[in-house]
PDB file of C-alpha atoms in Angstrom:
ATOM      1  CA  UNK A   1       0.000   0.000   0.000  1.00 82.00           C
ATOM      2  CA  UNK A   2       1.119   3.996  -0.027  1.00 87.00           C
ATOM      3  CA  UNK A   3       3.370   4.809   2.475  1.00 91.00           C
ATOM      4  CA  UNK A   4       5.412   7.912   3.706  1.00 95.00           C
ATOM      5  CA  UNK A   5       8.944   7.876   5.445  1.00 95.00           C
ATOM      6  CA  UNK A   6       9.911  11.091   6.822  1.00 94.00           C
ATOM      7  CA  UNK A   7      13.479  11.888   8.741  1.00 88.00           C
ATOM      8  CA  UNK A   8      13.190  11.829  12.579  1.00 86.00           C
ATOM      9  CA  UNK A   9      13.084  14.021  14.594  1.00 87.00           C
ATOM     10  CA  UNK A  10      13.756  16.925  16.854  1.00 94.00           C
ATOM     11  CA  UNK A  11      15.667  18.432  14.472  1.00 96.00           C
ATOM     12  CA  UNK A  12      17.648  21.755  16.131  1.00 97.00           C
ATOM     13  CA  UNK A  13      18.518  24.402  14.215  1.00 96.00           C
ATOM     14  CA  UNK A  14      19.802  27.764  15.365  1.00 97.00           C
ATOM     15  CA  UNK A  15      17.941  30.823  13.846  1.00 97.00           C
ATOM     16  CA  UNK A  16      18.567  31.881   9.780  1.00 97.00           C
ATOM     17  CA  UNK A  17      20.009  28.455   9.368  1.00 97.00           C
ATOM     18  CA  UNK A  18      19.087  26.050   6.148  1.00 97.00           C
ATOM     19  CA  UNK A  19      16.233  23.516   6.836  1.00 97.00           C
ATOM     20  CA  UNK A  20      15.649  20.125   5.039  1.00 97.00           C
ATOM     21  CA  UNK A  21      13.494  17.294   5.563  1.00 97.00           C
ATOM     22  CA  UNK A  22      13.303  14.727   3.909  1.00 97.00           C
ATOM     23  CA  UNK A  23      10.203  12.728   2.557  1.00 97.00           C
ATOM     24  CA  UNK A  24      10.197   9.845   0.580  1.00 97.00           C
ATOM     25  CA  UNK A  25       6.743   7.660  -0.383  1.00 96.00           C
ATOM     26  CA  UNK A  26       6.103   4.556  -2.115  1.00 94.00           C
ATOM     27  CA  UNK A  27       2.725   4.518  -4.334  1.00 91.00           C
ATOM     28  CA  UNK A  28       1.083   3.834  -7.001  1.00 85.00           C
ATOM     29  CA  UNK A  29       1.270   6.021 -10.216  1.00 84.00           C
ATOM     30  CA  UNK A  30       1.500   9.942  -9.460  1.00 86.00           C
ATOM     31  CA  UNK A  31       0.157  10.399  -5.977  1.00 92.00           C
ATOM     32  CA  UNK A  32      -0.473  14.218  -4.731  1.00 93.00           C
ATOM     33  CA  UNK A  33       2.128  15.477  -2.516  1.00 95.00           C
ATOM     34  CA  UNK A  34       1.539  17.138   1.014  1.00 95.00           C
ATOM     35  CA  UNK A  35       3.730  19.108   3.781  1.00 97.00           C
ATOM     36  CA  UNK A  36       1.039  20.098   6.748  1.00 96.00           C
ATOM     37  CA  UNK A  37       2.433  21.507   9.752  1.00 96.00           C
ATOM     38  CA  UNK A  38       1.618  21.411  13.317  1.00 92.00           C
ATOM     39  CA  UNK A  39       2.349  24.571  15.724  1.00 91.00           C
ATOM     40  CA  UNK A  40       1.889  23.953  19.183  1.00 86.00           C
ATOM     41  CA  UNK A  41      -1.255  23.592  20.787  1.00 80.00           C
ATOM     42  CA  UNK A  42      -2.741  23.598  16.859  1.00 83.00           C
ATOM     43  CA  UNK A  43      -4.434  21.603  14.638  1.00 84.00           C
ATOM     44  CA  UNK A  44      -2.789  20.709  10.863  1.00 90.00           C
ATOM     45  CA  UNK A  45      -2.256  23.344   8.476  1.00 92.00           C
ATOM     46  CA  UNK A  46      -1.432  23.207   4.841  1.00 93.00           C
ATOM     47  CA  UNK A  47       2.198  24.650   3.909  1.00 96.00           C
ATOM     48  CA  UNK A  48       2.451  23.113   0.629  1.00 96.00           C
ATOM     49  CA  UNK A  49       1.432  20.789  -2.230  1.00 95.00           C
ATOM     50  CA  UNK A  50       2.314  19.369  -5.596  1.00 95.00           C
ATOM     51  CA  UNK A  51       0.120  17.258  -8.020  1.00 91.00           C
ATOM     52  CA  UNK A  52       2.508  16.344 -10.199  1.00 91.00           C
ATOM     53  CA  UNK A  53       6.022  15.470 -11.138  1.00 92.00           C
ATOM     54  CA  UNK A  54       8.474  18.228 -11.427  1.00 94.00           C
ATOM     55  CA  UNK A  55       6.065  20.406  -9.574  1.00 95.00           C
ATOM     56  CA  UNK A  56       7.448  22.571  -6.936  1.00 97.00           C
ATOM     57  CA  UNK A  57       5.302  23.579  -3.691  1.00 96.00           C
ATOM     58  CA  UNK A  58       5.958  27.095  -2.062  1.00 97.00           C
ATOM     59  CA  UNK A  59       4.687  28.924   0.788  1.00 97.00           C
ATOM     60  CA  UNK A  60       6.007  30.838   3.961  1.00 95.00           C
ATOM     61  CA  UNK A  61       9.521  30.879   2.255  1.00 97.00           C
ATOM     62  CA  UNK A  62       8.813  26.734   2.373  1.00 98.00           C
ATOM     63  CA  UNK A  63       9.593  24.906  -1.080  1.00 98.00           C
ATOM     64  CA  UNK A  64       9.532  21.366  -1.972  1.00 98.00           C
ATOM     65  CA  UNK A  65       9.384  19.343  -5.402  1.00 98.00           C
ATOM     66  CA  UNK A  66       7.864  16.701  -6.858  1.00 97.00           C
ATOM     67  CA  UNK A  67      10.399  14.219  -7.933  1.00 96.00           C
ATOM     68  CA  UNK A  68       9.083  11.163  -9.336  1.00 93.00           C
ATOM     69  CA  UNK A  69      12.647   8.891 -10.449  1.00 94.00           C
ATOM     70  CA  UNK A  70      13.822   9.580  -6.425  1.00 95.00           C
ATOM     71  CA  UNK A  71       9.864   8.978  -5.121  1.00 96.00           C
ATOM     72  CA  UNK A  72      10.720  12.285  -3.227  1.00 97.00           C
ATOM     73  CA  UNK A  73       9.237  15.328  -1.940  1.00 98.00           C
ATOM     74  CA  UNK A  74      11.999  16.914   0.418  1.00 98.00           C
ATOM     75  CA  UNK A  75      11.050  20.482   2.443  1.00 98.00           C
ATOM     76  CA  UNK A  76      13.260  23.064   2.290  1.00 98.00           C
ATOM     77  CA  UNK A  77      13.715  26.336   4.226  1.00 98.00           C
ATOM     78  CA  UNK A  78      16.907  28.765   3.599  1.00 96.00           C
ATOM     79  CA  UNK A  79      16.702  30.555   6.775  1.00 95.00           C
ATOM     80  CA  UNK A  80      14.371  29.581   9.542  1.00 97.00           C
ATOM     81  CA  UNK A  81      13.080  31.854  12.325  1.00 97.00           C
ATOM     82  CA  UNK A  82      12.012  31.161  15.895  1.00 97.00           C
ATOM     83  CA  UNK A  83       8.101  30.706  14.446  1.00 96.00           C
ATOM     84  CA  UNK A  84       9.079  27.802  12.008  1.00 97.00           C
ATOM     85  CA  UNK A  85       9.312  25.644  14.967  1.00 97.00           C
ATOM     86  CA  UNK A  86       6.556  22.926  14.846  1.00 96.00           C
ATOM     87  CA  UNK A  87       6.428  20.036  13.569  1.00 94.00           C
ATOM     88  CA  UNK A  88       6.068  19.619   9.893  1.00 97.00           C
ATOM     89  CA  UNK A  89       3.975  15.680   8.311  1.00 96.00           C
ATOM     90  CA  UNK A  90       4.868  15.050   4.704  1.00 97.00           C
ATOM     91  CA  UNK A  91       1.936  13.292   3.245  1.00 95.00           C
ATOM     92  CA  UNK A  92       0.692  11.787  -0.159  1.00 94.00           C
ATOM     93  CA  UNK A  93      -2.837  11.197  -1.340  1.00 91.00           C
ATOM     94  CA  UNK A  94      -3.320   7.984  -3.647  1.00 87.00           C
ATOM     95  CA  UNK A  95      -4.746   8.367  -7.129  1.00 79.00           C
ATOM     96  CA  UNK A  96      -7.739   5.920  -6.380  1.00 74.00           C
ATOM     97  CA  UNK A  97      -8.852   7.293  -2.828  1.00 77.00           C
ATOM     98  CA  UNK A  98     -11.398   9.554  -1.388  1.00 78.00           C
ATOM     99  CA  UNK A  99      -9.478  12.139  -0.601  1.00 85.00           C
ATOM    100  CA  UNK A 100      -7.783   9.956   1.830  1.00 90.00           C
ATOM    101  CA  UNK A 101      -4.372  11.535   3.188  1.00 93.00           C
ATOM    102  CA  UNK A 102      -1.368   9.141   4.132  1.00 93.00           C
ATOM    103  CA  UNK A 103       0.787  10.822   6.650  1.00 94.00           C
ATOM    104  CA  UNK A 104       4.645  10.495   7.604  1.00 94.00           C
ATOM    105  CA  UNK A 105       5.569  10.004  11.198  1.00 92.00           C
ATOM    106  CA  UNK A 106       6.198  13.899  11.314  1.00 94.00           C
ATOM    107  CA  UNK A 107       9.251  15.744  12.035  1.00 95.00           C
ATOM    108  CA  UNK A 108       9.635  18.145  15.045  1.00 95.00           C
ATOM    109  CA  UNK A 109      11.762  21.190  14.508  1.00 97.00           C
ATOM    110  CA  UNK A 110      13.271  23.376  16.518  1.00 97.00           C
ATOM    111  CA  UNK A 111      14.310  26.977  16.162  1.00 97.00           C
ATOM    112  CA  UNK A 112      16.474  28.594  18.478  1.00 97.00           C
ATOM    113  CA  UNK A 113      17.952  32.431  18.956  1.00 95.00           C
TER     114      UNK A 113
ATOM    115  CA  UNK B   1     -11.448  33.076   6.951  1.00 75.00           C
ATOM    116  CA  UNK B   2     -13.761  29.397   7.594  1.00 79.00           C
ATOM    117  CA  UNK B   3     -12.053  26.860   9.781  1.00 91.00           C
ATOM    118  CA  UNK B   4     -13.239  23.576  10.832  1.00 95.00           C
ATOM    119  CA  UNK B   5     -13.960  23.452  14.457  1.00 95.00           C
ATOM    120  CA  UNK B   6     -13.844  20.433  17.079  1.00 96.00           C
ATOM    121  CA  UNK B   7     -15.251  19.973  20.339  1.00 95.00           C
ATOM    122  CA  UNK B   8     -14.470  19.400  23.222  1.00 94.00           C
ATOM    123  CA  UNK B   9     -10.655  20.059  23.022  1.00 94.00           C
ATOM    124  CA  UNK B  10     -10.146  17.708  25.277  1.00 96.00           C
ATOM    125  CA  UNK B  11     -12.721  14.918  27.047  1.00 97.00           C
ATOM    126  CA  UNK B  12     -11.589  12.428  29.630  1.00 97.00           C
ATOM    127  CA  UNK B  13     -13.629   9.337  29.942  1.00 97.00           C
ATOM    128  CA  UNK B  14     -13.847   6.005  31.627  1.00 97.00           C
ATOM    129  CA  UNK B  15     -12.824   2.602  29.849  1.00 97.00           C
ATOM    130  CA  UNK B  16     -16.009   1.124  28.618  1.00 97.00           C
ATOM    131  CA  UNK B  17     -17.975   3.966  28.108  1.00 97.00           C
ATOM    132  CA  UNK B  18     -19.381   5.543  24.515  1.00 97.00           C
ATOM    133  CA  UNK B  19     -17.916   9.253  23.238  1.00 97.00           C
ATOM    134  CA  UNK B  20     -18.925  11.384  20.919  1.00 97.00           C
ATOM    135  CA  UNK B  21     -16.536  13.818  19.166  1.00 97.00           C
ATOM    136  CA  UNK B  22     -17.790  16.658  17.539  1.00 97.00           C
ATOM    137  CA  UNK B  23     -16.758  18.494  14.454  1.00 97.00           C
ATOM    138  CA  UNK B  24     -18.373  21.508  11.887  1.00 97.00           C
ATOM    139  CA  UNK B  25     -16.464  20.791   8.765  1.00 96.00           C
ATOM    140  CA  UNK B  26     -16.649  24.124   6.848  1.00 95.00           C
ATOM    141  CA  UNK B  27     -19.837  25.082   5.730  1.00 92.00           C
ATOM    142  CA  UNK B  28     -19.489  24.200   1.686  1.00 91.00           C
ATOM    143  CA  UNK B  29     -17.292  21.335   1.967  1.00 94.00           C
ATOM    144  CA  UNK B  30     -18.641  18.157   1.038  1.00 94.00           C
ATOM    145  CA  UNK B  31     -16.067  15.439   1.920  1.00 95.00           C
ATOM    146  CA  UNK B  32     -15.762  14.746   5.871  1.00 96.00           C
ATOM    147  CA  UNK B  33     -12.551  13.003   7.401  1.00 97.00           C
ATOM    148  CA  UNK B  34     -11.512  11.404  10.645  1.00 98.00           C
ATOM    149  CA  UNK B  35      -8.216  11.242  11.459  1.00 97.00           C
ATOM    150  CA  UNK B  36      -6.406  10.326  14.965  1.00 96.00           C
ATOM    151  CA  UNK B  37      -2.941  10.430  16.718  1.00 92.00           C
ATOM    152  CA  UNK B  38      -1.929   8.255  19.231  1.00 92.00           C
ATOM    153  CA  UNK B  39       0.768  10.330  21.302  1.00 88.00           C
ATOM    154  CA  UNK B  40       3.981  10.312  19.880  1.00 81.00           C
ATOM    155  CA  UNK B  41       2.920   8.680  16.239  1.00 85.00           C
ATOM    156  CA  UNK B  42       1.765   9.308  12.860  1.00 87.00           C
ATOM    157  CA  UNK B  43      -1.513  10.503  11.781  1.00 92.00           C
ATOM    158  CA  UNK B  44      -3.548   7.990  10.955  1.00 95.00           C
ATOM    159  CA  UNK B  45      -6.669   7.680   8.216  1.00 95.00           C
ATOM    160  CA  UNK B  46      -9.592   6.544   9.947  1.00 97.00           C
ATOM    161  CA  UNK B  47     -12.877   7.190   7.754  1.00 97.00           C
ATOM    162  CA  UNK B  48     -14.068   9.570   5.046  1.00 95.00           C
ATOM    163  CA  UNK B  49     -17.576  10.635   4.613  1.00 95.00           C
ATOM    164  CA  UNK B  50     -19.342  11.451   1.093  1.00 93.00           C
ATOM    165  CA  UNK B  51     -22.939  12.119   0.375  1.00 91.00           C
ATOM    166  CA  UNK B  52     -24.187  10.845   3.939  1.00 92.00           C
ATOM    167  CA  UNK B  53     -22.100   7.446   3.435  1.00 94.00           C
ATOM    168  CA  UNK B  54     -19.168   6.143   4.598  1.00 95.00           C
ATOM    169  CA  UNK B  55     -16.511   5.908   1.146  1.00 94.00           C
ATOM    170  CA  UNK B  56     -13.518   4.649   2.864  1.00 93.00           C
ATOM    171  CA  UNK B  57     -12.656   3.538   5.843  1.00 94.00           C
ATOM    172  CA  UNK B  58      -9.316   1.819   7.524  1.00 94.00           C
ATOM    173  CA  UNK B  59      -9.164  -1.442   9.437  1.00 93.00           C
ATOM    174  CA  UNK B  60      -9.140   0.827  12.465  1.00 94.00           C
ATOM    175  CA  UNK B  61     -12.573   2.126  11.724  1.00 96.00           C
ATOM    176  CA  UNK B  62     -14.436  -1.370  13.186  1.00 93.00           C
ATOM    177  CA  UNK B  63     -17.112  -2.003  14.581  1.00 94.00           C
ATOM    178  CA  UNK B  64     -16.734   0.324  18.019  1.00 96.00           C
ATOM    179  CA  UNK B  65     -16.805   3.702  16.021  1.00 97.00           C
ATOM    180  CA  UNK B  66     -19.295   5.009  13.702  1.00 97.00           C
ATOM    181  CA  UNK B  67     -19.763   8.398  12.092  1.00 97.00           C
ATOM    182  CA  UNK B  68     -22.742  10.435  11.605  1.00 95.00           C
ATOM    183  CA  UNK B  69     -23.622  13.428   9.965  1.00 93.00           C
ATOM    184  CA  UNK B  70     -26.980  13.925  12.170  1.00 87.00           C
ATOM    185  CA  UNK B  71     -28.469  17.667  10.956  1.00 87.00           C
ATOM    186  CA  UNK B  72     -25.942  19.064   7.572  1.00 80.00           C
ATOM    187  CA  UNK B  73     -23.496  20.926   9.749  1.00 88.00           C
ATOM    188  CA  UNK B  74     -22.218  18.850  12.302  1.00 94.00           C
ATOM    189  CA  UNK B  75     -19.835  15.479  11.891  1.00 97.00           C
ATOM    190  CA  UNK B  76     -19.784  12.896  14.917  1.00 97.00           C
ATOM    191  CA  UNK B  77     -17.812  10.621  15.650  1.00 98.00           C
ATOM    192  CA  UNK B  78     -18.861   7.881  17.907  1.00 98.00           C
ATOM    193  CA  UNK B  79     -16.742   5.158  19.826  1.00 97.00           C
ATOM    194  CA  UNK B  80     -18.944   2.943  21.231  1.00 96.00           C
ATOM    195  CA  UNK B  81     -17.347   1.076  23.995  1.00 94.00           C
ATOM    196  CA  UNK B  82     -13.858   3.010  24.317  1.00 97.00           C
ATOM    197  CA  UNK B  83     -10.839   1.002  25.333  1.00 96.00           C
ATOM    198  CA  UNK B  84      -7.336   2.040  27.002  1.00 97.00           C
ATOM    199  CA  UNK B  85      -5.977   2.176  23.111  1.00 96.00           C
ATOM    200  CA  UNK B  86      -8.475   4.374  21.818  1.00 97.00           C
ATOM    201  CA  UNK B  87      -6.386   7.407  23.696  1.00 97.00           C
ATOM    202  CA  UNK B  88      -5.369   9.898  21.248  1.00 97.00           C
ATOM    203  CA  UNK B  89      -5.649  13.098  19.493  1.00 95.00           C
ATOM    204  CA  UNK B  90      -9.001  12.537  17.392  1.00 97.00           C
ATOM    205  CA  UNK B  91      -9.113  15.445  14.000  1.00 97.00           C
ATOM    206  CA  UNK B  92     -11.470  16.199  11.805  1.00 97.00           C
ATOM    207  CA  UNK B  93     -11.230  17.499   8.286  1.00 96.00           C
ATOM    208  CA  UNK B  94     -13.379  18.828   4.849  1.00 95.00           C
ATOM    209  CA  UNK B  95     -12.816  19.117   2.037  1.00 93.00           C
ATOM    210  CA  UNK B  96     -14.627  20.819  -0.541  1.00 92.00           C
ATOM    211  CA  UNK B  97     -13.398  18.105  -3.304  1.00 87.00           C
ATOM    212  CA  UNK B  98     -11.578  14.363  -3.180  1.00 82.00           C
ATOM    213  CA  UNK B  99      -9.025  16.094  -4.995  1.00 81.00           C
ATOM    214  CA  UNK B 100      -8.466  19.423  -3.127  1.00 84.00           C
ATOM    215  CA  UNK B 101      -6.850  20.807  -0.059  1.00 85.00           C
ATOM    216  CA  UNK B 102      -8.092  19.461   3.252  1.00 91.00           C
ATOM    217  CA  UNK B 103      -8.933  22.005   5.956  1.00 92.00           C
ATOM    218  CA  UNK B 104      -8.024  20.050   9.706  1.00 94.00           C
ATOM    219  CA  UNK B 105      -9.655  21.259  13.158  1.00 94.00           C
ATOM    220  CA  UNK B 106      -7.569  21.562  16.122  1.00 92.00           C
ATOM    221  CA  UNK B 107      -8.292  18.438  17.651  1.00 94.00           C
ATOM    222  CA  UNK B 108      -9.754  16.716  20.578  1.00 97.00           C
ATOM    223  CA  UNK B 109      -7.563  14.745  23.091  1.00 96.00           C
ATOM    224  CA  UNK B 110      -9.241  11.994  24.296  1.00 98.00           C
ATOM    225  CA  UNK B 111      -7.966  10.163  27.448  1.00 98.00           C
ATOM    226  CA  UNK B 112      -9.318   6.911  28.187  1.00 98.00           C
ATOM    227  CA  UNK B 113      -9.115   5.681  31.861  1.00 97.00           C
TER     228      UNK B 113
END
């Protein structure tokens, strides 16, 4: 079935430092692509998505792409403040479901001054 | 801006006992998700909800929970006889397509005891 592996977590990053995370899924033809994020004491929230290969997701200074020959869909941040810290799900929806999301195990990050 | 709101944000209840968790998906959307996180794992699918019928569902989804959609603007979801396991963070999400952005809630935290 689809699945999503994300890095682990807490990842601890000082402030205006580079961000990655990696995401990597296993599906099915050409799933949608996901990054939702968490804030504390919130629920999910959309950051970015891509439908299709090659497609890259922005938002918030946030970008990741679509890349179909490495299954991949790696977040990326080139200088993270304080308020990035959350944590931050990397998910894929199937071609053939109801709108049925498939979540990684999330990653936390943390930003500090 | 419409959000998706759950209550309570947090119920306790005795092992055994039935819950109800309460969502009002925004007010246009038309698909209807439960999702839940046990602490310190990934979100995980639990049911989706189309045209006042259940259109997928995950092997957790048996027997114990049900969903309902009891007067157009609220979703339930129901746990019949709730067990130690059942303890997590319980969201709810719409959609206004299969194939569009879900909006989440922020949750309920259910403790089972």
């Amino acid at each position: 079935g689809d699945s999503v592996t994300q890095m682990e977590g807490p990842v601890t990053l000082s402030e205006e430092a580079f961000l990655t995370i990696n995401c990597t899924y296993t599906a099915t033809g050409y799933p949608s692509l996901f990054w939702y994020v968490q804030y504390p004491g919130e629920g999910l929230q959309l950051l970015l998505k891509a439908t299709k290969a090659d497609d890259k997701g922005s938002n918030k200074g946030f970008e990741a792409t679509y890349r179909k020959e490495t299954t991949s869909f790696h977040l990326e941040k080139g200088s993270v403040q304080v308020s990035d810290s959350a944590v931050y799900f990397c998910a894929l929806r199937g071609l053939d479901s109801w709108g049925k999301l498939q979540f990684g195990a999330g990653t936390q990050v943390v930003v500090t001054p | 801006e419409p959000e998706v709101t759950q209550t309570p944000s947090h119920q306790v209840t005795q092992m055994g006992q039935e819950v109800i968790l309460r969502c009002v998906p925004i007010s246009n959307h038309l698909y209807f998700y439960w999702y839940r996180q046990i602490l310190g794992q990934k979100v995980e699918f639990l049911v989706s909800f189309y045209n006042n019928e259940i259109s997928e569902k995950s092997e957790i989804f048996d027997d114990q929970f049900s969903v309902e959609r009891p007067d157009g603007s609220n979703f339930t979801l129901k746990i019949r006889s709730t067990k130690l396991e059942d303890s997590a963070m319980y969201f709810c999400a719409s959609s206004l397509g299969r194939e569009v952005e879900a909006f989440f809630g922020q949750g309920t935290r259910l403790t089972v005891v």
